[in-house]
XYZ file of C-alpha atoms in Angstrom:
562
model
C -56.387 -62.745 -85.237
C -57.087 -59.063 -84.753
C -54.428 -56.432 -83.828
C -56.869 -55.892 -81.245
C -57.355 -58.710 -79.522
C -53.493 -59.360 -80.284
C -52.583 -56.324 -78.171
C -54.745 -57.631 -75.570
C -53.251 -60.925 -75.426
C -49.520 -58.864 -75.323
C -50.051 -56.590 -73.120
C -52.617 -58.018 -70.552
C -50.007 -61.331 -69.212
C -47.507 -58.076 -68.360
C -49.937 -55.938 -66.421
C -51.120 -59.158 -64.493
C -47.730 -60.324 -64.002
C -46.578 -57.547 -62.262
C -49.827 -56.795 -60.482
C -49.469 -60.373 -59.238
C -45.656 -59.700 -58.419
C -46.446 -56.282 -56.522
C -49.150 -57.763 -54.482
C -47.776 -60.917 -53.668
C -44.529 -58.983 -52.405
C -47.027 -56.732 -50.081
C -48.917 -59.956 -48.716
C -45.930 -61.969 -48.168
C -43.612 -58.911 -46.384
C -46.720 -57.688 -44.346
C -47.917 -61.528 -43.263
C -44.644 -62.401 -42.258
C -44.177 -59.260 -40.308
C -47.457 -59.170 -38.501
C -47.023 -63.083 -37.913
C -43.359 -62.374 -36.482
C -44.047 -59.541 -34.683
C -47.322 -61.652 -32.822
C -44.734 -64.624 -32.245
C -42.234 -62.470 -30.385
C -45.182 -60.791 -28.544
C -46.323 -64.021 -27.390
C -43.485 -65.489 -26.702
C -42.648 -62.164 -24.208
C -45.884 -62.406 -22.473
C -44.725 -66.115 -21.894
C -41.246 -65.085 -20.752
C -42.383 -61.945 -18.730
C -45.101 -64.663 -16.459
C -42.170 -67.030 -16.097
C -40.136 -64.135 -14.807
C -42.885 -63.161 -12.384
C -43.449 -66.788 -11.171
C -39.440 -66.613 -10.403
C -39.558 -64.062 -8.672
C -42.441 -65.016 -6.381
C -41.244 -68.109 -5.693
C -37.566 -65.976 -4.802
C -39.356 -64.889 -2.544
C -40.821 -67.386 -0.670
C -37.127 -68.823 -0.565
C -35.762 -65.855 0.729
C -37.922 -65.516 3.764
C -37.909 -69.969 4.470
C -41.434 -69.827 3.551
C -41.080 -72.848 0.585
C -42.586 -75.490 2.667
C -45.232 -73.199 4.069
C -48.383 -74.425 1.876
C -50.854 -71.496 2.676
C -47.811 -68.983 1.768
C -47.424 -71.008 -2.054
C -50.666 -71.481 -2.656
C -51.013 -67.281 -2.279
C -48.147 -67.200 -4.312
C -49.489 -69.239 -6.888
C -52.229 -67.231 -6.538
C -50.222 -63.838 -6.912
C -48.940 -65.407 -10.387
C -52.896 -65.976 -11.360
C -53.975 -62.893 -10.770
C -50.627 -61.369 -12.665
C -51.571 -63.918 -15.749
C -55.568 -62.215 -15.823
C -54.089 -58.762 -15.982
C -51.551 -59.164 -18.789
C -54.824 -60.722 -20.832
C -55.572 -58.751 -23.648
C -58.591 -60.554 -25.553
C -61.829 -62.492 -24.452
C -60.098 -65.436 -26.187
C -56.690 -65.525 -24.356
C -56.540 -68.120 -21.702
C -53.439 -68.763 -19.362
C -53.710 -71.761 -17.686
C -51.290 -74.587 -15.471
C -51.303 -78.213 -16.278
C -49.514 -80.805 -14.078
C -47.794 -84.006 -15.598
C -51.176 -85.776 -15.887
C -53.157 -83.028 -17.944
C -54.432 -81.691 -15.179
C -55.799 -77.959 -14.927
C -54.355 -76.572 -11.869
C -55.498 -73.150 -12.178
C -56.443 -71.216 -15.525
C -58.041 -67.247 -16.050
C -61.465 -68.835 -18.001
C -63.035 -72.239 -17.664
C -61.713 -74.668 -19.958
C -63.209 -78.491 -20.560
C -60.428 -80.567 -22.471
C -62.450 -83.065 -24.636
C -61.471 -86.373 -25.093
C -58.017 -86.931 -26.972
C -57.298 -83.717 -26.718
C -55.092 -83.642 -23.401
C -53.001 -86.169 -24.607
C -51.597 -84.268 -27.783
C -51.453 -81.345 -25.541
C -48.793 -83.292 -23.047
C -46.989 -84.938 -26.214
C -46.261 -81.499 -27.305
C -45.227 -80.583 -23.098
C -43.457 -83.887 -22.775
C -41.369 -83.169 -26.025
C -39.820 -80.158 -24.479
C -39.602 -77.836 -28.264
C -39.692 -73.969 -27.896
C -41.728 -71.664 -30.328
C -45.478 -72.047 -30.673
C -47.997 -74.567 -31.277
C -51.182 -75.632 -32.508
C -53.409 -78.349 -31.027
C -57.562 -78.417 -30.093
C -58.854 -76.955 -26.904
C -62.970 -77.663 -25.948
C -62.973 -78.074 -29.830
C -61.339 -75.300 -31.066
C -58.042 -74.956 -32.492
C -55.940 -72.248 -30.331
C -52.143 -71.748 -30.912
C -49.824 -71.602 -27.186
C -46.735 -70.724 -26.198
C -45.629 -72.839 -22.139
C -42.694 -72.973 -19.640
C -41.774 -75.302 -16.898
C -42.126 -73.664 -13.403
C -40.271 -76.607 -11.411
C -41.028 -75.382 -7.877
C -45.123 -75.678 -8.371
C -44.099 -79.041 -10.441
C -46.753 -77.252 -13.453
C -46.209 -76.190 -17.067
C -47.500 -72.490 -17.320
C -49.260 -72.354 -20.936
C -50.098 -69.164 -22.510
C -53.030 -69.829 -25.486
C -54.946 -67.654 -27.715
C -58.161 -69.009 -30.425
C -56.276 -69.605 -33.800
C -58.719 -67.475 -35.411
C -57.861 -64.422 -33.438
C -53.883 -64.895 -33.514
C -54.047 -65.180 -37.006
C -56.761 -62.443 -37.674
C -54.614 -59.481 -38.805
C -52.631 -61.718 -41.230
C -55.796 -63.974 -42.876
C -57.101 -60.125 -43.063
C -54.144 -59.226 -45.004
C -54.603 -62.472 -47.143
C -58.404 -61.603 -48.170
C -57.248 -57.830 -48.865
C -54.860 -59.204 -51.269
C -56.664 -61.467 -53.041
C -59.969 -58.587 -53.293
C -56.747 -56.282 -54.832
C -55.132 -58.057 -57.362
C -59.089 -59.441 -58.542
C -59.973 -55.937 -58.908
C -56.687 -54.481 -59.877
C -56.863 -57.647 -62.703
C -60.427 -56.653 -63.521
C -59.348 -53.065 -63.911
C -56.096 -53.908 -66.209
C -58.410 -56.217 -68.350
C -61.178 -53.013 -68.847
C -59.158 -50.775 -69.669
C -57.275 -52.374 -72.285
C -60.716 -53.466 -73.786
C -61.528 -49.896 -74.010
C -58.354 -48.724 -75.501
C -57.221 -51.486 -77.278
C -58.044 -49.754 -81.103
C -55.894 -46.522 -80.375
C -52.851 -48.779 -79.786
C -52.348 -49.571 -83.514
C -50.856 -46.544 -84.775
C -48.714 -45.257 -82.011
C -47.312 -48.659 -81.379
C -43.971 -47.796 -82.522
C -43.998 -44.690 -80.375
C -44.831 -46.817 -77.042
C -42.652 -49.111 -77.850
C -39.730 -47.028 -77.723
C -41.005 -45.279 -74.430
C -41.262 -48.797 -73.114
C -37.707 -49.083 -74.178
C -36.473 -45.958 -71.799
C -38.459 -47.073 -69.239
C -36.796 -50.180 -68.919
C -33.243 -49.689 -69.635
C -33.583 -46.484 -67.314
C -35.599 -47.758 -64.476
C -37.509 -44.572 -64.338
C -41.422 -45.109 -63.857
C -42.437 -41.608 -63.525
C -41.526 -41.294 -67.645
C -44.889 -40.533 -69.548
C -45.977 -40.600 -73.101
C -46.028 -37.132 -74.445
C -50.080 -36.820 -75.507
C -49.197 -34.421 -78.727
C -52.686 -34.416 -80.322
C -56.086 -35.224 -79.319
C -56.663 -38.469 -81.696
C -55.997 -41.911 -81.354
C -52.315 -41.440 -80.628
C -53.293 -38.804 -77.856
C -55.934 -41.962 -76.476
C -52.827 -44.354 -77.084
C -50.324 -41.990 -75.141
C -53.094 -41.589 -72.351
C -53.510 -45.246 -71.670
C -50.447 -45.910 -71.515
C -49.624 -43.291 -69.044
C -52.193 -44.775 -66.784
C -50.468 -48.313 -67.220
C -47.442 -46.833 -66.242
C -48.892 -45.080 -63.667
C -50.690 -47.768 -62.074
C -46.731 -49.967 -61.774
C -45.438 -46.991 -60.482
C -48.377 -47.399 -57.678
C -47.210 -51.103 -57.735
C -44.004 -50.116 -56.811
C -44.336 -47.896 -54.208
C -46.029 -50.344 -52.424
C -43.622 -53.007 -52.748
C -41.243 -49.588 -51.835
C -43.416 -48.709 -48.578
C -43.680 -52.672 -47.632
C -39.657 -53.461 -48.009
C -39.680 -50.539 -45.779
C -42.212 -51.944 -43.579
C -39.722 -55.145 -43.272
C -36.749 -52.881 -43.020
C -38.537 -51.400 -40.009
C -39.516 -55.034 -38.342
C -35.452 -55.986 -38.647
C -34.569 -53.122 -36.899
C -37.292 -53.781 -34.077
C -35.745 -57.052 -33.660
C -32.682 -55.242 -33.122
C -33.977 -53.474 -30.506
C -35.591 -56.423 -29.057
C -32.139 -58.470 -29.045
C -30.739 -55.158 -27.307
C -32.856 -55.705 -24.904
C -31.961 -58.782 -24.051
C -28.729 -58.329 -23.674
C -29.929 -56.794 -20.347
C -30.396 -60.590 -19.238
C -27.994 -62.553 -21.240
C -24.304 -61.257 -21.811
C -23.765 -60.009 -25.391
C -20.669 -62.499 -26.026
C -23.267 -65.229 -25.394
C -26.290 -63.638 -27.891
C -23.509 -63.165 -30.646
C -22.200 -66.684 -30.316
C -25.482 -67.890 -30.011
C -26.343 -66.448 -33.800
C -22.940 -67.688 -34.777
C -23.304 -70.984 -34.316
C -26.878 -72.272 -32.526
C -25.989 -75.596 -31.679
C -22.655 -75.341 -30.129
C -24.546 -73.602 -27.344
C -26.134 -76.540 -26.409
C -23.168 -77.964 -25.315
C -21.702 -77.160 -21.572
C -17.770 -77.294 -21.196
C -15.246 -77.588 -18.764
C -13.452 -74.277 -17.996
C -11.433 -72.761 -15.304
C -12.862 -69.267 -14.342
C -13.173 -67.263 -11.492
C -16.341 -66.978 -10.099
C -18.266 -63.902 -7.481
C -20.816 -64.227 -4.614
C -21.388 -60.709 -2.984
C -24.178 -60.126 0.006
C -25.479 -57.088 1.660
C -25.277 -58.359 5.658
C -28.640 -57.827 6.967
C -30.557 -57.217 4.477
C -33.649 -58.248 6.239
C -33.665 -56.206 8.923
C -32.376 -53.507 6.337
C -35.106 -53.944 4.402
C -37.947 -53.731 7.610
C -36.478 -50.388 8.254
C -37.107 -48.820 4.478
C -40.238 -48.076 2.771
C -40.753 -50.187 -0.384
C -39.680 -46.909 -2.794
C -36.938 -45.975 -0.567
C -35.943 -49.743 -0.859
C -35.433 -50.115 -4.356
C -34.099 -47.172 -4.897
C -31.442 -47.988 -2.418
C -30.761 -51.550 -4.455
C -30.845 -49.825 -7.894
C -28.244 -47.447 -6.723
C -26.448 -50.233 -5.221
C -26.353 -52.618 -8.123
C -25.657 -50.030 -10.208
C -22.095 -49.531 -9.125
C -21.343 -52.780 -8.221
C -22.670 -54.313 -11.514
C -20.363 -51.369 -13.190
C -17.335 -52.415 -11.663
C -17.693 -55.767 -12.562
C -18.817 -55.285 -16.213
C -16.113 -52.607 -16.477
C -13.211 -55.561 -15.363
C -14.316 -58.378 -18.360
C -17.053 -60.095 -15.397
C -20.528 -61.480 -16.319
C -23.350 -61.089 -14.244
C -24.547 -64.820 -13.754
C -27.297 -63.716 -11.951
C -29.262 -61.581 -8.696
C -30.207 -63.951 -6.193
C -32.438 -61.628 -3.869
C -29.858 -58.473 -2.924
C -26.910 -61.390 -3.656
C -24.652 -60.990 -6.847
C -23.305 -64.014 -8.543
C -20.695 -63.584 -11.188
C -18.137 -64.879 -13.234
C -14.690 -64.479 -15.369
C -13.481 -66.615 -18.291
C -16.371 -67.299 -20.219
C -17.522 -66.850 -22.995
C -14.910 -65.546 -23.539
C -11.436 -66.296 -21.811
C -8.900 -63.406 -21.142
C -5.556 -64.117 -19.595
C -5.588 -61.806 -16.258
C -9.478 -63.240 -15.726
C -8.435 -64.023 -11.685
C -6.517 -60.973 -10.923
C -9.713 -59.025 -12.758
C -12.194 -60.782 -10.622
C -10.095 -60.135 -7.239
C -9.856 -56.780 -8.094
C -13.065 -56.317 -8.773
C -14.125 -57.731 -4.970
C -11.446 -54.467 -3.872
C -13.066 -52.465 -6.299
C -16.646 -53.175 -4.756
C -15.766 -52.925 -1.740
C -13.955 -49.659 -1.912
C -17.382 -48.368 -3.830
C -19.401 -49.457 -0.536
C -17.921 -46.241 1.108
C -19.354 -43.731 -1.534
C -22.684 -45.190 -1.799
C -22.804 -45.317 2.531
C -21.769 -41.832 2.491
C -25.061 -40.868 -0.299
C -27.462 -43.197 2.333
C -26.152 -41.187 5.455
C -26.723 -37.689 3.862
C -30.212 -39.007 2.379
C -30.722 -40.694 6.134
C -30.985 -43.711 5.206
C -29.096 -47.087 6.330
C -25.645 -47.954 5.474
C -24.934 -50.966 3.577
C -22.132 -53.581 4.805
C -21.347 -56.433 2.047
C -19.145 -59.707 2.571
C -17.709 -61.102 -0.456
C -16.075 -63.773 -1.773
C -13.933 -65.363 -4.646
C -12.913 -68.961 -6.013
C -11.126 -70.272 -8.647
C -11.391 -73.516 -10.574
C -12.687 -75.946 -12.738
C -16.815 -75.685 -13.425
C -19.148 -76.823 -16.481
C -20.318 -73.670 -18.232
C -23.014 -73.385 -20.415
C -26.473 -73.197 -21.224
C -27.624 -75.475 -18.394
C -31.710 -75.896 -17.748
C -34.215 -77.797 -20.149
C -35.225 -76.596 -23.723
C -37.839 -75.047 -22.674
C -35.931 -72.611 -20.188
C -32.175 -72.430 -19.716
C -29.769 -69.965 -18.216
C -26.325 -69.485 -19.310
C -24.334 -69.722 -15.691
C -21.931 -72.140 -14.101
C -22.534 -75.146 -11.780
C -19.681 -77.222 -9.685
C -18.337 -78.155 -6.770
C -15.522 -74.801 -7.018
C -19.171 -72.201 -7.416
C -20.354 -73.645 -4.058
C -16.912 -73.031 -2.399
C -17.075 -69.394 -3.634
C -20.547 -68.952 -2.106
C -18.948 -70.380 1.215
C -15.958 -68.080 0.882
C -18.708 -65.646 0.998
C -20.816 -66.950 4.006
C -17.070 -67.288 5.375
C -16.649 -63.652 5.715
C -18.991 -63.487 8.666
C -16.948 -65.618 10.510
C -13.843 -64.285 9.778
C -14.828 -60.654 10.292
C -13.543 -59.679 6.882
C -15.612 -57.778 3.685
C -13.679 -60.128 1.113
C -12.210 -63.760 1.361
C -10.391 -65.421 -1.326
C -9.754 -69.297 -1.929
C -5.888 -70.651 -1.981
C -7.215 -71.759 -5.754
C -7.875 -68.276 -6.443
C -4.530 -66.589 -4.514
C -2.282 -69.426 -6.277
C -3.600 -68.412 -9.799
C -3.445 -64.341 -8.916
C 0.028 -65.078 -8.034
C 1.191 -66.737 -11.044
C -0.509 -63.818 -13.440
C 1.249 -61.504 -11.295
C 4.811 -63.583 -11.862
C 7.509 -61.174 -10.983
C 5.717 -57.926 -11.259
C 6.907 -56.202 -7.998
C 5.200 -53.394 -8.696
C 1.554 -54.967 -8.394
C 0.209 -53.176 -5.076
C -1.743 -56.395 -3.543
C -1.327 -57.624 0.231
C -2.606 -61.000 1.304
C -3.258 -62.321 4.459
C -3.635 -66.140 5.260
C -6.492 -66.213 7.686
C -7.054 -70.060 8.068
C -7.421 -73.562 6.581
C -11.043 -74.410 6.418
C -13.498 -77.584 5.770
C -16.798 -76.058 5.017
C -19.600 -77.722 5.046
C -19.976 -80.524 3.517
C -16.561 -81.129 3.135
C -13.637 -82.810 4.761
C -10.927 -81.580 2.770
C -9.423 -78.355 3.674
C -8.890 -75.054 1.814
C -6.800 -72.078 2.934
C -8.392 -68.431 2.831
C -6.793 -65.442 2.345
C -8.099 -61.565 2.646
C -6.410 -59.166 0.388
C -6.192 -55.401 0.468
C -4.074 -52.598 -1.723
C -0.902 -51.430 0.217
C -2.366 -47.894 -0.570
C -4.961 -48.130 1.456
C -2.267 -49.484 4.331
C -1.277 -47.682 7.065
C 2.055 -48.503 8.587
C 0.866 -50.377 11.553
C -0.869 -52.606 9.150
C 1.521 -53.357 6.985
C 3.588 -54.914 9.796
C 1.028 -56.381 11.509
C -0.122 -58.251 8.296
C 3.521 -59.609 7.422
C 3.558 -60.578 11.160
C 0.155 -62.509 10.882
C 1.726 -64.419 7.683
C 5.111 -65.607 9.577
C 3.091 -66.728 12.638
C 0.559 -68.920 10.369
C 4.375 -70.508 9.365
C 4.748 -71.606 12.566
C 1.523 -72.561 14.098
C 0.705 -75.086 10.524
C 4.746 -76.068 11.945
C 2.691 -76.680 15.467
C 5.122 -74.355 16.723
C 2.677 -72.384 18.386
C 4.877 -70.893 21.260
C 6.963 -68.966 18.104
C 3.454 -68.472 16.992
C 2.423 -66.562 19.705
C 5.114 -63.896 19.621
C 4.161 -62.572 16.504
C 0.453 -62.661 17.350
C 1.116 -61.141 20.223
C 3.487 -58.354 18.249
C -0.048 -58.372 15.830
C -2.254 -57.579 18.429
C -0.317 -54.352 19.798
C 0.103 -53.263 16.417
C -3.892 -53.286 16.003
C -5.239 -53.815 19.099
C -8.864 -55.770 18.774
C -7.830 -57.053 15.471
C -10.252 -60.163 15.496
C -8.174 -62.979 13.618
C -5.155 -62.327 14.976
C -6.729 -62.261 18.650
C -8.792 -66.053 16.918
C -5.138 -67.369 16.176
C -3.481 -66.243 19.244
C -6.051 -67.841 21.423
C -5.929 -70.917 19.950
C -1.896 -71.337 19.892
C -2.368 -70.858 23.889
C -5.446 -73.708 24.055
C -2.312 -75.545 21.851
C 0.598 -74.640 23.606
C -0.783 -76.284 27.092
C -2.882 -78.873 25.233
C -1.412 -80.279 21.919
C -3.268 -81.224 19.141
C -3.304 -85.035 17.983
C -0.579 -86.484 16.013
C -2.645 -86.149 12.984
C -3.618 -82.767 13.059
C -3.176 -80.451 10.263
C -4.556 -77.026 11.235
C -7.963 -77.635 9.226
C -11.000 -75.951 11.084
C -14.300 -77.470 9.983
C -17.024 -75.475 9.329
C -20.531 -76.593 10.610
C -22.672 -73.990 9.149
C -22.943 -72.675 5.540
């Protein structure tokens, strides 16, 4: 065998190899990241349409109008026209199936052909996240869905397979064109040069040597004279020139994938804006465990701004939501700022909660002084709406404490992480309670009992609490006590007294001692004169006093409304 053709069958297998090796670590990097990157895109137009169908159908529930047909169909209709604007291509389709296969509405006409709606609804009917492949009118399209359970439809967002996949099958035939040419190149040259490499072999060798102990691709073959060894030397600066190349791409493309790591970064930042960062982190820790509700005792939030309707027919849309951002600002703050999570914003309503993910041991005192906190913070933002003339905000709020499943309750297709049980609906009474009662925060005995044992024997703690009345509320027969609470700073002295005297009479009138009772509402009532739950108790131990209550009564008012 010639030297020749031996130095061709050497040297050729390297440059090829490492041809191969630099291009196939550009296609895979760059396919993956263009593949990701159109997955997560997807998968956001999905999530921002499911978000826009929410809050359409919020509301319709927040002006009664659910069972109104004209008013859903015009919201369905509102969620349509949302869909064709956030349609980038002539090829994307969003469309709404019902459980049969059904198309209930979709942006372009679409024909399912036989067989076809059925593997569609296998996928639906399986309930998986991520995206999928199956035939529509013939062709193969990829689609990303949600459940929208108040129109009863699955919400699919599809695109043509062909045009999803464009940018990476692009990549794929730029590769391949490449390394052929790159191949065909490598092979040429070496032809060509092949007879000056039998001399200088020694020479390259030991440049070879340096290059690969030191790593350092920008080393060249000194070209001394203009002979064979100078055509030797050249050639093989151009070899070594063209792996340098090599390597700056796969450089420039590990940067590239650097770069897509750090966008998902960003993306997970954002949302942490929707789902608490405990939960995000655990969720990467350990996937399946937050599959799985559990039984915890927390403390859990409802606040309302009273009025918000006819609030909101006095403001001008801008003026509006400015007003809300400011307000949800500072109340979201002082929540945040006190170990709370932000379950969720039901219309101008805030529902949160304390012990979960994770648990801390002051959890109930933190939540009730959060309520104080919030609304303390009322006064500041009224005083910004009078000087910008605008109207003042009056909130009612209230707090339980108890046992509730937490977790990441829903379907697999869409869940939230929040808190369900029988203790969450008595805080949103406790809430709906403060109406009644006249107050801007109620508390549940659960919640005063548990306060009062993290407290122990700190005398210095500067809380107040005031035992209004033993409720049922609706839907329940089985009554709770409610307290209001306030900081002794913000006492005066006539209140102070007043409040102590409010607590002894409650003594007495659960005693059905209501003519002791009434002395120290009375002694309440000239202390703060109009006070409206001391004037509620002292009418009622008078309707008592000259008309007792049954044998079996225990002082439990039951509440007819929510």
């Amino acid at each position: 065998m010639k030297i020749r053709l031996r130095i061709i069958l050497v040297v050729l297998p390297v440059v090829i190899v490492a041809l191969t090796l630099a291009q196939a670590a550009s296609y895979f990097s760059a396919r993956s990241g263009i593949t990701r990157i159109a997955q997560v895109f997807f998968n956001y137009k999905s999530s921002e349409l499911e978000k826009y169908a929410i809050g359409q159908w919020a509301l319709l529930t927040e002006y009664d109008l659910t069972d109104r047909p004209e008013m859903v169909e015009a919201a369905k209709n509102s969620v349509l026209l949302y869909a064709e604007g956030i349609i980038l291509s002539d090829t994307e389709i969003i469309l709404s199936l019902d459980n049969e296969g059904n198309i209930d509405m979709a942006t372009s006409p679409l024909i399912f052909l036989p067989g076809e709606v059925d593997r569609i609804m296998e996928i639906l009917h399986e309930g998986m996240e991520g995206i999928f492949r199956a035939n529509f009118s013939g062709r193969e399209r990829v689609f990303t869905f949600f459940y929208f359970s108040p129109f009863d439809r699955y919400i699919l967002v599809t695109e043509d397979a062909i045009t999803f996949y464009r940018e990476a099958n692009r990549i794929t035939y730029q590769t391949i064109i490449s390394l052929l040419i790159s191949s065909a190149a490598a092979v040429f040259l070496l032809i060509v040069f092949a007879r000056h490499l039998i001399k200088p072999l020694e020479r390259v060798a030991r440049a070879m040597d340096g290059i690969s102990r030191g790593g350092e691709l920008s080393s060249r073959v000194e070209v001394e004279y203009p002979d064979e060894t100078g055509e030797l030397s050249t050639s093989f600066n151009m070899m070594v020139s063209e792996l340098e190349t090599a390597y700056s791409k796969i450089k420039r493309y590990a940067f590239d994938a650097v770069l897509a790591g750090k966008k998902e970064q960003r993306i997970r930042r954002i949302f942490q804006k929707y789902v608490p960062k405990e939960v995000i982190d655990r969720f990467f820790a350990s996937p399946d465990s937050m599959l799985v509700g559990e039984n915890r005792e927390l403390a859990v939030l409802f606040s309302d701004i009273r009025s918000f309707t006819t609030i909101s027919e006095r403001m001008a849309p801008d003026d509006l939501v400015s007003s809300l951002n400011r307000y949800f600002s500072g109340q979201v703050d002082i929540i945040m700022n006190r170990n709370g999570i932000i379950d969720k914003y039901i219309g101008d309503a805030i529902m949160a909660f304390w012990g979960a993910p994770v648990m801390h041991s002051d959890d109930a005192l933190q939540s009730l002084l959060s309520g104080l906190e919030m609304v303390e913070s009322i006064n500041g933002f009224n005083e910004k709406q009078r000087q910008l003339d605008k109207p003042e905000f009056h909130v009612g709020i209230g707090i339980s404490y108890g046992t509730v499943t937490v977790g990441n309750i829903g379907s697999e297709r869409k869940m939230d992480y929040t808190v369900i049980g029988d203790m969450v609906n008595l805080a949103s009474r406790m809430e709906g309670l403060t109406k009644i009662y006249n107050s801007d925060l109620l508390i549940s005995e659960s919640l005063y009992e548990k306060v009062k044992n993290e407290l122990g024997d700190n005398k210095t703690h500067n809380l107040s609490f005031r035992l209004l009345d033993t409720v049922a509320v609706k839907g329940k027969t089985k009554g709770v006590k409610i307290y209001t609470v306030k900081s002794r700073s913000s006492f005066t002295e006539n209140e102070e007294k007043a409040w102590a005297y409010h607590n002894k009479g409650m003594e007495l009138y659960y005693k059905k001692n209501f003519n002791e009772a009434l002395r120290y509402f009375n002694e309440v009532i000239k202390l703060l004169p109009g006070d409206f739950n001391g004037t509620t108790l002292l009418e009622r131990c008078k309707k008592y006093s000259s008309s007792p209550p049954p044998p079996d009564w225990i002082g439990v008012e039951k509440m007819e409304t929510k």
